[in-house]
mmCIF file of C-alpha atoms and ligand atoms in Angstrom:
data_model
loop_
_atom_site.group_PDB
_atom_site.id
_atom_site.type_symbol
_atom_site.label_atom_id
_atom_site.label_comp_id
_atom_site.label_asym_id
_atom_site.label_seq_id
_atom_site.Cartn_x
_atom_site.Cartn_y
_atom_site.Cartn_z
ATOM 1 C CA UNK A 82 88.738 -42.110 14.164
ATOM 2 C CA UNK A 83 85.300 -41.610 15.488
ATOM 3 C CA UNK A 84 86.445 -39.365 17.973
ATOM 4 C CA UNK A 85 88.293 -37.393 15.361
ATOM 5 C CA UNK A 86 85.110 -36.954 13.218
ATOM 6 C CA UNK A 87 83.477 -35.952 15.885
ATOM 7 C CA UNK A 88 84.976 -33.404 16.414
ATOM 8 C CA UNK A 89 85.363 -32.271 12.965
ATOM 9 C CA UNK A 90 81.861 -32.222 12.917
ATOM 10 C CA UNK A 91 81.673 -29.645 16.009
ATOM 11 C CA UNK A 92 84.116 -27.631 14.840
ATOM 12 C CA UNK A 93 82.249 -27.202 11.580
ATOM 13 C CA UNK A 94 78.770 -26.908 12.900
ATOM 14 C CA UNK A 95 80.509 -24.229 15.849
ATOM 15 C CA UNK A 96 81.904 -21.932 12.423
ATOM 16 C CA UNK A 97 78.455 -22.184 10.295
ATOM 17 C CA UNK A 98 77.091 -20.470 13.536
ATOM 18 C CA UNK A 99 75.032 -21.730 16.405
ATOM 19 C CA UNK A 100 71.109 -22.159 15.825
ATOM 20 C CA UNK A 101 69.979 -21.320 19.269
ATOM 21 C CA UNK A 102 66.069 -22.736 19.083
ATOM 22 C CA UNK A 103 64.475 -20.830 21.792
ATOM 23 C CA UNK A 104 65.459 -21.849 25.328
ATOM 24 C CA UNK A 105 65.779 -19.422 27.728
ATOM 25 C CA UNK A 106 67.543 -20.681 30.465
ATOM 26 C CA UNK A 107 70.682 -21.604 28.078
ATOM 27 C CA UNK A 108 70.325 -18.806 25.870
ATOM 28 C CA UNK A 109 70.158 -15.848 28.268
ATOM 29 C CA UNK A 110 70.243 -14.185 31.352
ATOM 30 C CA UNK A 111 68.144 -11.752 33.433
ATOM 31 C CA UNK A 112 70.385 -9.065 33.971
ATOM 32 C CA UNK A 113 68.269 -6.362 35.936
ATOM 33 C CA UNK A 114 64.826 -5.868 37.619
ATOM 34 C CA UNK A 115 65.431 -8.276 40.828
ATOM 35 C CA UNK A 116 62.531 -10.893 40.311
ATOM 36 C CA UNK A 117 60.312 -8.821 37.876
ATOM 37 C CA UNK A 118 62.131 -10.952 34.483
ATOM 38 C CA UNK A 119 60.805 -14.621 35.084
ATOM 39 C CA UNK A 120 61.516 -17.775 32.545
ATOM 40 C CA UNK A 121 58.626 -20.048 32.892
ATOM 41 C CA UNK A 122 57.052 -22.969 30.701
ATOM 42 C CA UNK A 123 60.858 -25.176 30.816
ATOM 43 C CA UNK A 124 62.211 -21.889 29.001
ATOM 44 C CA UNK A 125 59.794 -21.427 26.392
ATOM 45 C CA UNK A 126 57.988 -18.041 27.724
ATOM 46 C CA UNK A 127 60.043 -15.100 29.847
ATOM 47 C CA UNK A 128 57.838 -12.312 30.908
ATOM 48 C CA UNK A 129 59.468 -9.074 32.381
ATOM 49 C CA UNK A 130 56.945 -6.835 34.104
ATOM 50 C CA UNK A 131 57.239 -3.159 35.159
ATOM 51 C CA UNK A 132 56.260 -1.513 38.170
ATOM 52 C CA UNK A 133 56.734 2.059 40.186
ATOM 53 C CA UNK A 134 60.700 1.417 41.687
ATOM 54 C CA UNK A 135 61.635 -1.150 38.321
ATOM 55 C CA UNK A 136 61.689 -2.325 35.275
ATOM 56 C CA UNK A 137 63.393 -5.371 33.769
ATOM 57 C CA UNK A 138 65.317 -6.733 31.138
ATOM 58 C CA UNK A 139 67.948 -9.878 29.852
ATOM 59 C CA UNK A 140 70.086 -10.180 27.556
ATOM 60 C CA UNK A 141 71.869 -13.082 25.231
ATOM 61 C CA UNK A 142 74.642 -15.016 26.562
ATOM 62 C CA UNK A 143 76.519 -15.623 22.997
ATOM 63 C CA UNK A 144 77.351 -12.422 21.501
ATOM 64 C CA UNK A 145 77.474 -12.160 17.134
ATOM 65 C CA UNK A 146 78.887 -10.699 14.831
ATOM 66 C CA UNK A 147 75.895 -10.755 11.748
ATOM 67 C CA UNK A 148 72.879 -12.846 12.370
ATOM 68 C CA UNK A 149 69.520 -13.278 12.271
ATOM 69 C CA UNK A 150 67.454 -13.010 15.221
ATOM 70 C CA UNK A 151 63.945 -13.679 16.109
ATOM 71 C CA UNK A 152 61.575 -13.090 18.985
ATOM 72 C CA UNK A 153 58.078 -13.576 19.550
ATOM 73 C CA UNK A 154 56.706 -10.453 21.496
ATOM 74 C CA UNK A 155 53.325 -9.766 23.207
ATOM 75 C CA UNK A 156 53.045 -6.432 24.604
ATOM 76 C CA UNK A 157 51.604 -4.809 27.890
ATOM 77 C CA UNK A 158 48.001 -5.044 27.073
ATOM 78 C CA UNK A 159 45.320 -2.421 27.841
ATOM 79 C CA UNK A 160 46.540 1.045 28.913
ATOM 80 C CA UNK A 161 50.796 0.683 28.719
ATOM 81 C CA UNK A 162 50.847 5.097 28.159
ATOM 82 C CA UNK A 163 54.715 5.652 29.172
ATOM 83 C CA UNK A 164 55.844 2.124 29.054
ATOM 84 C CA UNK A 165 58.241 0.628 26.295
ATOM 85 C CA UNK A 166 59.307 -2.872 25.698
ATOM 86 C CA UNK A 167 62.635 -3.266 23.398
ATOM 87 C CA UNK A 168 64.246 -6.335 21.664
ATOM 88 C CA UNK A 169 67.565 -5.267 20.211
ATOM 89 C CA UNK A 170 70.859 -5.634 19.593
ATOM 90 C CA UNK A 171 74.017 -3.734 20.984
ATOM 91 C CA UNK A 172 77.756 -4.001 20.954
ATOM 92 C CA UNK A 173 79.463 -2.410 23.983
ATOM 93 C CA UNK A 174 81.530 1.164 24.368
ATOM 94 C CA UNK A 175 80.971 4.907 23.537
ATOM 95 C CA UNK A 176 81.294 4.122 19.777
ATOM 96 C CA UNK A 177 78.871 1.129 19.874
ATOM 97 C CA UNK A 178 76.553 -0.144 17.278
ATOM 98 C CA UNK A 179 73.066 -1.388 17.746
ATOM 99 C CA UNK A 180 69.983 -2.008 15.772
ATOM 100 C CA UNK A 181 66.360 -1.240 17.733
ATOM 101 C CA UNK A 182 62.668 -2.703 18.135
ATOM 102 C CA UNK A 183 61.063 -0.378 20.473
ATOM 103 C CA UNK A 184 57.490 -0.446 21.131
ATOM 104 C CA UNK A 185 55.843 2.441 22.233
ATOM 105 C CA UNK A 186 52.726 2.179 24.811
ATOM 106 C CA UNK A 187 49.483 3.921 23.849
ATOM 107 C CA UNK A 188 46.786 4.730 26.134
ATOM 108 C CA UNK A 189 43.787 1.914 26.329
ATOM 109 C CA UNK A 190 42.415 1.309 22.566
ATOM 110 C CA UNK A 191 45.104 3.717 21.019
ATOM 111 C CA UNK A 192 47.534 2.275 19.065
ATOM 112 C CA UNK A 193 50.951 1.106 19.546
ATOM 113 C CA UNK A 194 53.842 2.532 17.386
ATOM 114 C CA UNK A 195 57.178 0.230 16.515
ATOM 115 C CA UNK A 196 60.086 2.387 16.793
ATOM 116 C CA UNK A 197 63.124 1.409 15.015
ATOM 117 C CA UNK A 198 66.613 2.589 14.620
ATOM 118 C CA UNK A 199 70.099 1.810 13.934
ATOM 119 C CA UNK A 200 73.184 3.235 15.966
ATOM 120 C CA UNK A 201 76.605 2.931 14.083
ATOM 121 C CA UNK A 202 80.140 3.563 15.695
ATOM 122 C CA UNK A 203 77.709 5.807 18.206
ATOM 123 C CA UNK A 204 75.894 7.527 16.090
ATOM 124 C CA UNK A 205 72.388 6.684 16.232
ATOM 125 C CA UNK A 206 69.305 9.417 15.292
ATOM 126 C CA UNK A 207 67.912 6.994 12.025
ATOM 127 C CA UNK A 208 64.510 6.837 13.465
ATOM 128 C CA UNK A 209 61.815 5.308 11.426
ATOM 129 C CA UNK A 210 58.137 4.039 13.043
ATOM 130 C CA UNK A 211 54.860 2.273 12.032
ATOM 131 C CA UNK A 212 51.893 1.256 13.410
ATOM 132 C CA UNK A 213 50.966 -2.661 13.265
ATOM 133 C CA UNK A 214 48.301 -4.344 11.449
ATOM 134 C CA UNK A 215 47.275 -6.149 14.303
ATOM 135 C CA UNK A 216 46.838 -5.463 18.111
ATOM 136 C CA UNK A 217 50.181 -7.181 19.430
ATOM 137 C CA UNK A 218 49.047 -7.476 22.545
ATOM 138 C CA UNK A 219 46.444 -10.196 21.587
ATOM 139 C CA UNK A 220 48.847 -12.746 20.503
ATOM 140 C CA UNK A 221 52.275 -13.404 19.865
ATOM 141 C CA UNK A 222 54.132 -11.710 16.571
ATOM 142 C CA UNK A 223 57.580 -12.476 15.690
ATOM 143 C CA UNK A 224 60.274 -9.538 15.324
ATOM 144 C CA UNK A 225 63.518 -10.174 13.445
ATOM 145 C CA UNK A 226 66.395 -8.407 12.364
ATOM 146 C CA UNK A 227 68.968 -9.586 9.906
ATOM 147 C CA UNK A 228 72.209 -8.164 9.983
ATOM 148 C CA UNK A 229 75.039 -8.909 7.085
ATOM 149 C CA UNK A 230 77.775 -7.606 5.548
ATOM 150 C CA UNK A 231 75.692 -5.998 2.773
ATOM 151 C CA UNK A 232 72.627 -4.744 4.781
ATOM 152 C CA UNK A 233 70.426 -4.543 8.609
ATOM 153 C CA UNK A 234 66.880 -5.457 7.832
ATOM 154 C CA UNK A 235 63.762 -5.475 10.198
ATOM 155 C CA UNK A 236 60.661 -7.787 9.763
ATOM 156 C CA UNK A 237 57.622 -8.372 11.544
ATOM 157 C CA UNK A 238 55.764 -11.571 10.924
ATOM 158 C CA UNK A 239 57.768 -12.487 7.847
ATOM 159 C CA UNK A 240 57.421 -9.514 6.048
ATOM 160 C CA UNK A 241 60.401 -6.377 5.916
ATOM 161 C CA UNK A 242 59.658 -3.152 6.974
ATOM 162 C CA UNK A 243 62.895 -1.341 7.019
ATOM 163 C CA UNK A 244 66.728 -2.126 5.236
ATOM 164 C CA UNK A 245 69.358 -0.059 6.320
ATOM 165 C CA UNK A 246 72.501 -0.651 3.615
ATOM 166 C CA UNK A 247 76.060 -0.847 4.153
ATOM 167 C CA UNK A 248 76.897 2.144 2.434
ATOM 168 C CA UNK A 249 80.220 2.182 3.989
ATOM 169 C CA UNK A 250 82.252 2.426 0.711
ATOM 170 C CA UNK A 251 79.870 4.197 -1.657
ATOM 171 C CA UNK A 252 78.929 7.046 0.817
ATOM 172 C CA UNK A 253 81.124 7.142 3.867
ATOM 173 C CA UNK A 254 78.303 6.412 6.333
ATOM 174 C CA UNK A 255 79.620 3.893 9.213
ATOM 175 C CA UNK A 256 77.904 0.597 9.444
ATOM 176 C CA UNK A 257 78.228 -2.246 11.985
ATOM 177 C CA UNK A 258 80.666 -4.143 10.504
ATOM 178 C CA UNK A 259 83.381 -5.402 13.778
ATOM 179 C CA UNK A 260 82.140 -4.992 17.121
ATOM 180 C CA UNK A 261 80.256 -8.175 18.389
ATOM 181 C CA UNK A 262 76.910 -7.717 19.647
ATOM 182 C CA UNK A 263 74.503 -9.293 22.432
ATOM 183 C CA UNK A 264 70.469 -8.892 22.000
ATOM 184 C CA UNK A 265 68.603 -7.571 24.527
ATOM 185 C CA UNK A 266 64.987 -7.232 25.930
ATOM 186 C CA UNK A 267 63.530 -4.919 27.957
ATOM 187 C CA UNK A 268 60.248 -3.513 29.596
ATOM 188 C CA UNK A 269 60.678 0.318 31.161
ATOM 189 C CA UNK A 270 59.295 3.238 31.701
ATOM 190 C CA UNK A 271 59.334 6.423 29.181
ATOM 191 C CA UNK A 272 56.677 8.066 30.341
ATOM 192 C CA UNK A 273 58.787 11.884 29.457
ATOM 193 C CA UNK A 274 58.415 11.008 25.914
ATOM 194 C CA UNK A 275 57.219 7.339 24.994
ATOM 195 C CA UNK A 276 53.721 8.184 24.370
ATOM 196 C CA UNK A 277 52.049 11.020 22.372
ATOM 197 C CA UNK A 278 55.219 12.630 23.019
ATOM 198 C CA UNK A 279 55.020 12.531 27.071
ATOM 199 C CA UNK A 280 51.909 13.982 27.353
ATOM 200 C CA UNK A 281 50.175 10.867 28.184
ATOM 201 C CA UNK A 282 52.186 9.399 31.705
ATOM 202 C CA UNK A 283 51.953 5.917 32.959
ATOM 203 C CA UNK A 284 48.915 5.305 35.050
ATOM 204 C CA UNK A 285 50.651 3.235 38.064
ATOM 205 C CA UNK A 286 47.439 1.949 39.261
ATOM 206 C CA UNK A 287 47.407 -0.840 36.231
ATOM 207 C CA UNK A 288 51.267 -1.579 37.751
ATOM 208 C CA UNK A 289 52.614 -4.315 37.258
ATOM 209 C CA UNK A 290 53.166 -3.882 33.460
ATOM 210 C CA UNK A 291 54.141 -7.295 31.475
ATOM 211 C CA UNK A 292 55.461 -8.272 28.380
ATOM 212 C CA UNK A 293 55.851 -11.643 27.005
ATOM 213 C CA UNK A 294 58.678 -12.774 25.023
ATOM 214 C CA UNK A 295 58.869 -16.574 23.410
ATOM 215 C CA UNK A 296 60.704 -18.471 20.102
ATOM 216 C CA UNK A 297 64.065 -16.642 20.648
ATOM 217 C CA UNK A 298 66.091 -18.270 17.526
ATOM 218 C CA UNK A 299 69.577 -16.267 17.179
ATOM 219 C CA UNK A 300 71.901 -17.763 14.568
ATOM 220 C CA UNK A 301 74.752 -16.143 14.043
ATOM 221 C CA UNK A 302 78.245 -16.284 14.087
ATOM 222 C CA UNK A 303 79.714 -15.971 17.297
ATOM 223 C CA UNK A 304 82.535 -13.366 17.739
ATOM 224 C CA UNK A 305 85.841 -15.563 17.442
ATOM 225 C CA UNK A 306 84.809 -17.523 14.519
ATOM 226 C CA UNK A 307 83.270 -14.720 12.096
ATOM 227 C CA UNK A 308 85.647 -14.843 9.123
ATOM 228 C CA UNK A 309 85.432 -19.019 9.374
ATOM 229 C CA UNK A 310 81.602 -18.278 9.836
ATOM 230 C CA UNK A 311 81.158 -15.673 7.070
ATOM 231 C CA UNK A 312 82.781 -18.704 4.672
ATOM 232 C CA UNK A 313 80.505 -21.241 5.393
ATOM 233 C CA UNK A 314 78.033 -22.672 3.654
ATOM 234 C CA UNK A 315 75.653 -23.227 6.644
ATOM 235 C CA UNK A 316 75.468 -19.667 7.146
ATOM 236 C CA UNK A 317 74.013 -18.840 3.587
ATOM 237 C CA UNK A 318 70.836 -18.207 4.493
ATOM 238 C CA UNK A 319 71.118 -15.045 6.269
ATOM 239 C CA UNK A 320 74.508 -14.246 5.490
ATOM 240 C CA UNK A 321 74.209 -13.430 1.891
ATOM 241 C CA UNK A 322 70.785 -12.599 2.127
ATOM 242 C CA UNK A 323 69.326 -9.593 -0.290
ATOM 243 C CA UNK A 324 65.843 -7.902 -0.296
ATOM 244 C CA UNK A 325 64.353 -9.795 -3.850
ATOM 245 C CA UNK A 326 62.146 -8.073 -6.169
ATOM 246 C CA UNK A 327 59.011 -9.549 -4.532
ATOM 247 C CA UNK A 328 60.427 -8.466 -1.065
ATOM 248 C CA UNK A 329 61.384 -5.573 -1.862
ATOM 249 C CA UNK A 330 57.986 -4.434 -3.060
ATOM 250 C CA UNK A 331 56.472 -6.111 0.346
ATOM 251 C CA UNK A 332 58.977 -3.357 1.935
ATOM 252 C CA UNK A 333 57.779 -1.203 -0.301
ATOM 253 C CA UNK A 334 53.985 -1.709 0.546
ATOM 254 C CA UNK A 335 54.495 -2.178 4.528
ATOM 255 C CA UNK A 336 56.261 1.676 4.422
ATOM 256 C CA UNK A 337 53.295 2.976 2.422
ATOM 257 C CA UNK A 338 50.766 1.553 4.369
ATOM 258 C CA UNK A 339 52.260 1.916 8.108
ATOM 259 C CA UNK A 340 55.546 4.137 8.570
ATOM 260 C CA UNK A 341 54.625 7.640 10.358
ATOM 261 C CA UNK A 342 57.706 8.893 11.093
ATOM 262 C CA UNK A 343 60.811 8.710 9.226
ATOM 263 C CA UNK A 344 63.689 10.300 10.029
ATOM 264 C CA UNK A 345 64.546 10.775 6.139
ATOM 265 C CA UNK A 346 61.970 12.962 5.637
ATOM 266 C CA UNK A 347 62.187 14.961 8.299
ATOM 267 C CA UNK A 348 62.787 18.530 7.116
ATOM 268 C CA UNK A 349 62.843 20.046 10.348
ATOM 269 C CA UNK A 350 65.858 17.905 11.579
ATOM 270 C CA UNK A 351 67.526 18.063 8.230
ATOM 271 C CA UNK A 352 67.197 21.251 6.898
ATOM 272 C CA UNK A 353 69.755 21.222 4.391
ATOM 273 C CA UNK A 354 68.995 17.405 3.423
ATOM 274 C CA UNK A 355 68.941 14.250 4.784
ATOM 275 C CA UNK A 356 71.786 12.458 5.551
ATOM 276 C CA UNK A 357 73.475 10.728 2.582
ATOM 277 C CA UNK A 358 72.239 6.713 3.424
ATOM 278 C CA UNK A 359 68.846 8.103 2.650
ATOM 279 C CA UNK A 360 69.264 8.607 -0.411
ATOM 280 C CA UNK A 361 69.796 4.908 -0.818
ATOM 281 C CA UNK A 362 68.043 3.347 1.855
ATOM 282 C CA UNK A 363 64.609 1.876 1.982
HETATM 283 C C1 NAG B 221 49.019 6.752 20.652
HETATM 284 O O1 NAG B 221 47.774 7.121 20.162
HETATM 285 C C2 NAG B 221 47.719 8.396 19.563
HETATM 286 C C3 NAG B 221 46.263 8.687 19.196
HETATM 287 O O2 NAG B 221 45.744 7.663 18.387
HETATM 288 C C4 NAG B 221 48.677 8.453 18.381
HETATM 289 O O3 NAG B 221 48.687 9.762 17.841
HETATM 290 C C5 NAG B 221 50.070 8.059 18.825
HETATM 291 O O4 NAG B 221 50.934 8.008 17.708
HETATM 292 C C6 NAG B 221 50.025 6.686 19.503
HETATM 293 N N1 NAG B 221 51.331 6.193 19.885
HETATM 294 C C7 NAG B 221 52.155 6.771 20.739
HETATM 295 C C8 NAG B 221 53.391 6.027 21.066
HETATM 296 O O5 NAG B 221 51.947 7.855 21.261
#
């Protein structure tokens, strides 16, 4: 009998999703950059650094299908020109989906940007970036995406920045609705285009190049058990998640204050009109 609950009780917990709190030698692995990705502090802190022959990068061991996904990032401090450090998501294949962090490496005292964008069925281009409030390269700020059946939404600290909608049925336009995904993490070098459009190149003298990652929380529901997962109460939270009124002006606000570049708006890409999402997107 006890047994039996038991297991009841995993199998119930295993379809409201996994809550991965932030270790990462369970959570993920350090797929490239021989030695330059190191887990330290029992699995609370990985650093990936960048030098002249490498870069580095991991990536989740669980893959999802809708989640929500957090990581604590601080960037290469002081002058990172040409370097980029990602946290994202991706599914695999030539028609794969993926939702972006990207930030962009400024000379020293210049500013970094946070590049976003989100890739459906293999069609990417929906850039939008902002600067940050803060210099996140002082301390750590936390980066999430959410990713439902109604919408993708990116936050920093807390507060949204950018919601893609589904706008599969209304308007045609793909969204990421089947193909499992594992998040990533990455520090490499751009220099062609990463910073003030390639003119500024890294400066290998400052090599190594690091970036600190800490609180990874993914919970999500893991590819085999998404229609169990996407029924279950546990899952609420993110699942069925909308932008309220009060977040939606906070989205509102953060894209006044801090988005300089979005690809909505951008009449020289679009000359007969954006695309149709935009339209309804925020
Ligand atoms: C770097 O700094 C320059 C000058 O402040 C700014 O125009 C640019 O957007 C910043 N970011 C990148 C990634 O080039």
């Amino acid at each position: 009998m006890t047994k039996m609950l038991g297991l009841l009780v995993a199998v119930v917990l295993h379809a409201g999703g996994a809550i991965a709190a932030g270790n990462f030698y369970q959570d993920v692995d350090i797929t490239w950059g021989d030695g330059r990705g190191k887990v330290l502090e029992n699995g609370q802190l990985l650093t990936l650094s960048l030098d002249r022959s490498s870069g580095s990068g991991f990536q989740s061991k669980a893959q999802y299908l809708y989640g929500r996904f957090d990581m604590q990032l601080k960037l290469v401090p002081g002058d990172s020109a040409g370097t980029v450090a990602t946290f994202y998501l991706s599914s695999q294949g030539s028609a794969h989906d993926e939702i972006d962090f990207e930030f962009l490496g400024n000379a020293s005292g210049e500013p970094y940007t946070v590049h976003t964008n989100v890739y459906s069925r293999g069609a990417g281009g929906r850039e939008q970036q902002f600067r940050m409030p803060f210099d996140p390269t002082r301390a750590f700020h936390t980066y999430s995406v959410v990713w439902n059946p109604a919408h993708i939404v990116f936050y920093v600290d807390g507060a949204p920045i950018r919601e893609f909608r589904n706008q599969q049925a209304a308007l045609g336009v793909p969204f990421p609705t089947s193909q499992p995904m594992r998040v990533y993490a990455s520090v490499w070098d751009a220099e062609e285009w990463a910073t003030q459009g390639g003119r500024v190149k890294t400066d290998w003298s400052k090599a190594p190049f690091v970036a600190q990652y800490r609180g990874y929380a993914a919970a999500g529901c893991t590819a085999a058990d998404a229609a169990a997962c996407a029924r279950s109460n546990a899952a609420a939270a993110w699942m069925f998640q909308e932008l309220d009124a009060a977040a939606q002006e906070q989205l509102r606000r953060a894209q006044a204050r801090y988005m300089i570049y979005n690809y909505c708006t951008d009449k020289y890409r679009f000359p007969q009109g954006p695309p149709p999402e935009c339209a309804a997107d925020k």
